[in-house]
mmCIF file of C-alpha atoms in Angstrom:
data_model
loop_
_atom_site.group_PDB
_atom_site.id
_atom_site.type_symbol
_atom_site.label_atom_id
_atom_site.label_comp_id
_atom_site.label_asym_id
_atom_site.label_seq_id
_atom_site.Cartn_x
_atom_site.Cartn_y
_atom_site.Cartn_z
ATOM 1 C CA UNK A 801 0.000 0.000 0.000
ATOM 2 C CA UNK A 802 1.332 3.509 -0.527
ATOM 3 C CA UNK A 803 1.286 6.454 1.998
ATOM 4 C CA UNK A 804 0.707 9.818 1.288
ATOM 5 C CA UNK A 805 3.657 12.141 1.239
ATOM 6 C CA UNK A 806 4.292 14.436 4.038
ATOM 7 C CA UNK A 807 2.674 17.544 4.385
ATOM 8 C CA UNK A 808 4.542 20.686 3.656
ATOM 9 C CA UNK A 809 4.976 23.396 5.997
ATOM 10 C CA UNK A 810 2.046 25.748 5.716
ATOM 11 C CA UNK A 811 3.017 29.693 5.941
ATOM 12 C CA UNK A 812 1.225 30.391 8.623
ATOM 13 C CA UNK A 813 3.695 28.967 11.186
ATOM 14 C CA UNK A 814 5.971 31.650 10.288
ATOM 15 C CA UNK A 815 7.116 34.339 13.306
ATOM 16 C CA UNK A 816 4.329 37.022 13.185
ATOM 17 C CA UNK A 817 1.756 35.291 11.125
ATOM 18 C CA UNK A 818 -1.521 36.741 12.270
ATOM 19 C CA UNK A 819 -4.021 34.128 13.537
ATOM 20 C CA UNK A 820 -7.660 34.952 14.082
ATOM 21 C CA UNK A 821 -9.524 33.107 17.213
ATOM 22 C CA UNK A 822 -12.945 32.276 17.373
ATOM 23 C CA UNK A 823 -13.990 35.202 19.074
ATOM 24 C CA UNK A 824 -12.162 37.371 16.036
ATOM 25 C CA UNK A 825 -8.823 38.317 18.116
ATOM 26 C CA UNK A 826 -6.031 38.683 16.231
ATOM 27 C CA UNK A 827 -2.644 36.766 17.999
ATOM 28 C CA UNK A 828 0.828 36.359 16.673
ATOM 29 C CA UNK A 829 1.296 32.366 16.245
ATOM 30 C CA UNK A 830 4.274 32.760 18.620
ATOM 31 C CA UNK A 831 2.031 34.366 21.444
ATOM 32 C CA UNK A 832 -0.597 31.539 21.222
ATOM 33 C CA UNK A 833 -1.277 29.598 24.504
ATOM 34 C CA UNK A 834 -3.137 26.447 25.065
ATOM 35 C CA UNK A 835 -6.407 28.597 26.605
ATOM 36 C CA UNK A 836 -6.594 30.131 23.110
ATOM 37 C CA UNK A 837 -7.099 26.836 21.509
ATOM 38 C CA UNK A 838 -9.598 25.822 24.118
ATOM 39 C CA UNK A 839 -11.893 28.772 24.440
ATOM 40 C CA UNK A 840 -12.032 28.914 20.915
ATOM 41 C CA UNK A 841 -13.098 25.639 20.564
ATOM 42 C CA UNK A 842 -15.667 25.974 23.122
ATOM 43 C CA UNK A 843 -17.107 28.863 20.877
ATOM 44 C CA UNK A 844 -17.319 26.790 17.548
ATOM 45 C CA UNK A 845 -20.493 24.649 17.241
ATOM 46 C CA UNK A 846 -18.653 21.737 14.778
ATOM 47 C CA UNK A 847 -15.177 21.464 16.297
ATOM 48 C CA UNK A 848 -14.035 20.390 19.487
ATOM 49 C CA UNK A 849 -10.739 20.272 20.941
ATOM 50 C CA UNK A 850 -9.423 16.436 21.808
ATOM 51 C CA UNK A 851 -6.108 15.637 23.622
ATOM 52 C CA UNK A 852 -3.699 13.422 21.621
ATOM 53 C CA UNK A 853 -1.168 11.762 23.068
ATOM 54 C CA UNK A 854 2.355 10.849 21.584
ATOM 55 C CA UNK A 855 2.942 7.110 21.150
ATOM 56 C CA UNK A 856 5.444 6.315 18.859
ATOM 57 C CA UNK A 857 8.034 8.972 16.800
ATOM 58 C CA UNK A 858 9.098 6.612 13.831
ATOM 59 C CA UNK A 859 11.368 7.797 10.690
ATOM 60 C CA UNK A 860 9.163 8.585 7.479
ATOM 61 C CA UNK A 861 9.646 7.286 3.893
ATOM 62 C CA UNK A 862 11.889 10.547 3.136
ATOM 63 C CA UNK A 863 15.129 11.761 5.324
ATOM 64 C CA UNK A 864 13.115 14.718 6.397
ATOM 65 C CA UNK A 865 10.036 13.357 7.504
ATOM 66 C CA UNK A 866 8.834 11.612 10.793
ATOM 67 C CA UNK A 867 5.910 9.056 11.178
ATOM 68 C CA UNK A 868 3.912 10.271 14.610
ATOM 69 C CA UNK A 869 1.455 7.816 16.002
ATOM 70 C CA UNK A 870 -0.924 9.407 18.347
ATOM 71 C CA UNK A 871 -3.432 8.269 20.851
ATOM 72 C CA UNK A 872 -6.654 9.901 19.985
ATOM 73 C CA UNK A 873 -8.979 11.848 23.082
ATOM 74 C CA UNK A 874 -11.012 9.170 25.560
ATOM 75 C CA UNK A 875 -11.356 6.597 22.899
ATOM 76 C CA UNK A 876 -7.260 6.524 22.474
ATOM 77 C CA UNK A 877 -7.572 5.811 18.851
ATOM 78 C CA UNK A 878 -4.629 5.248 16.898
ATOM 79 C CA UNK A 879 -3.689 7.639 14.294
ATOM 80 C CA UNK A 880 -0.719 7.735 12.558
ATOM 81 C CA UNK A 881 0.689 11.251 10.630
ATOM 82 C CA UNK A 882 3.721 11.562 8.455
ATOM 83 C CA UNK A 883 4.909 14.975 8.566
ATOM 84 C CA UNK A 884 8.531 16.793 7.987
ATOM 85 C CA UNK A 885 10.518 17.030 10.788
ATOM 86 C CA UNK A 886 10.004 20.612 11.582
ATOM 87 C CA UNK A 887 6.065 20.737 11.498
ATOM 88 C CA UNK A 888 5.350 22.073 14.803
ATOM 89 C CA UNK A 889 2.597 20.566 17.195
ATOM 90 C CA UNK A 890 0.918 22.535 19.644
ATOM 91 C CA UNK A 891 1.740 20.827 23.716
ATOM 92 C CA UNK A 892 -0.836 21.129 26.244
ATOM 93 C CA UNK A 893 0.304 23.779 28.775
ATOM 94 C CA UNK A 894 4.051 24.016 27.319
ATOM 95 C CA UNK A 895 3.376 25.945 23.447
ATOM 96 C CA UNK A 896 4.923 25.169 20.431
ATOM 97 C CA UNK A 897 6.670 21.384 19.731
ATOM 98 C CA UNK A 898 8.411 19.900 16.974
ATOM 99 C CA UNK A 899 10.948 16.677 16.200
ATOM 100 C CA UNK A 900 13.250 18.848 15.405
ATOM 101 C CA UNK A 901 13.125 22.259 16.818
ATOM 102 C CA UNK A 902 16.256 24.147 15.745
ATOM 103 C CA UNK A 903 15.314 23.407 12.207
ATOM 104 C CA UNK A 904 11.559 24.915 12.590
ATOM 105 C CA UNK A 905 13.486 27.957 14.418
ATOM 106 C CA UNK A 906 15.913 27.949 11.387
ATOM 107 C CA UNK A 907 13.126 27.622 8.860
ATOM 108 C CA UNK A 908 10.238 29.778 10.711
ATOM 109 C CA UNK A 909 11.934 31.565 13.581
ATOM 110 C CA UNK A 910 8.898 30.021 15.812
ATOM 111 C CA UNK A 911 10.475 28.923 18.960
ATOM 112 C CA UNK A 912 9.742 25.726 19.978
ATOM 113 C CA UNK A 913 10.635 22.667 22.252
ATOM 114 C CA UNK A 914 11.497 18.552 21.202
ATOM 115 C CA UNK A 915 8.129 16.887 20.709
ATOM 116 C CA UNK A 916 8.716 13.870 22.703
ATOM 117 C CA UNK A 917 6.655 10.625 23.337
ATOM 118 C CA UNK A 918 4.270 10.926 26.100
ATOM 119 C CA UNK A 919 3.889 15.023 24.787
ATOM 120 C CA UNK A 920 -0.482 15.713 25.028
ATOM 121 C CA UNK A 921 -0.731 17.490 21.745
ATOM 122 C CA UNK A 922 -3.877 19.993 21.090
ATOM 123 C CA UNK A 923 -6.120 17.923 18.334
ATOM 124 C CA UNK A 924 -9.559 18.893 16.729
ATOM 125 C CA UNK A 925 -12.501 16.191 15.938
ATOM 126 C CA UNK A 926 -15.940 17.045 14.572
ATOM 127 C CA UNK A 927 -18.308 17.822 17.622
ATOM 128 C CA UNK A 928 -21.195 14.895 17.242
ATOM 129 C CA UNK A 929 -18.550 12.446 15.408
ATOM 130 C CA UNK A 930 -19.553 9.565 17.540
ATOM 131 C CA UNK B 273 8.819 53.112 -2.010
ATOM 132 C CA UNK B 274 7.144 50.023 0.127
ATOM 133 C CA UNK B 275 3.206 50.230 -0.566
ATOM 134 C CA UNK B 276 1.253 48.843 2.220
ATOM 135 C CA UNK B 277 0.064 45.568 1.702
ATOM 136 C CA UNK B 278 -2.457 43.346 2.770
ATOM 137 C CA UNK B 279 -1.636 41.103 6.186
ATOM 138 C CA UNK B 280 -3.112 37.869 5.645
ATOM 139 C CA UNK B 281 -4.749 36.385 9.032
ATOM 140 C CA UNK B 282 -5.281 32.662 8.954
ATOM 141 C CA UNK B 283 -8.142 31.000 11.193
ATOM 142 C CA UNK B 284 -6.662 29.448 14.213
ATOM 143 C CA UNK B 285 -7.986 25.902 13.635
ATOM 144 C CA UNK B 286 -5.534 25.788 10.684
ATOM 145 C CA UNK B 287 -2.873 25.454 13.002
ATOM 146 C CA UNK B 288 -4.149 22.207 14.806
ATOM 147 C CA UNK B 289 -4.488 18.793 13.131
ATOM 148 C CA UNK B 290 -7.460 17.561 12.789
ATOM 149 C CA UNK B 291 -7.241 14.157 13.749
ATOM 150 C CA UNK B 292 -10.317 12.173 13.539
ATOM 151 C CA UNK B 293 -10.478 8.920 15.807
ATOM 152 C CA UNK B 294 -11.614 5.566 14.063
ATOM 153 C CA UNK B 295 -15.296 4.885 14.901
ATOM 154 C CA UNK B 296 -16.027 1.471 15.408
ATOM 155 C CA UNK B 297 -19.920 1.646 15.943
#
């Protein structure tokens, strides 16, 4: 079977990027804290903020990607992501993660720390899904 | 001259993957 590649970097995890919460504040993506995350999803009526646990931080199919499997909110499903090593992850109550932080510095001059298994990662599932 | 130019502001759920958990019902 094949497997999708990984997912680029979107722009928006560039230093200063503007992000709009669901309440229409503007934030830098470097000033954004785990209570932004959660009151906004508390506002939106079709998503809903899940916890999502590291399990496993494999190597991908290409040199710069990583396969992440997570544990999944109370039903601890398993789901698997292949992203580059730089695509940041947002940690419960610490910010801004990634496999490989000095490279998302280098790359995006976000700060961030080692995403490392056991890390509770902010996640989004559709409210009503089950 | 540097003409002002339009910030773009992404919506925050962009930033979080959406990972939806298998349903087994």
């Amino acid at each position: 079977s094949s497997s999708s590649s990984p997912v680029a970097l979107p722009p928006f995890f560039m230093r200063g990027s503007i992000i709009q919460l669901a309440d229409g504040e503007l934030k830098r993506v470097e000033d954004l804290k785990t209570e932004d995350f959660i009151q906004s999803a508390e506002i939106s009526s079709e998503l809903k903020i899940d916890s999502s646990t590291v399990e496993r931080i494999d190597s991908g199919q290409s040199p710069n990607a990583v396969v992440i499997q997570f544990s999944v909110g109370e039903l601890k499903a398993q789901v698997c992501v292949e992203v580059l090593v730089e695509y940041p992850f947002f940690v419960f109550g610490q910010g801004w993660s990634s496999c490989c932080p000095d490279r998302t510095t280098q790359l995006f001059e976000l700060s961030c720390a080692k995403l490392c298994v056991g890390d509770v990662c902010v996640s989004l599932t559709l409210r009503g899904l089950r | 001259n540097v003409e002002p130019r339009s910030v773009p502001v992404f919506p925050w759920h962009s930033l979080v993957p959406f990972l939806a958990p298998t349903q087994s019902d």
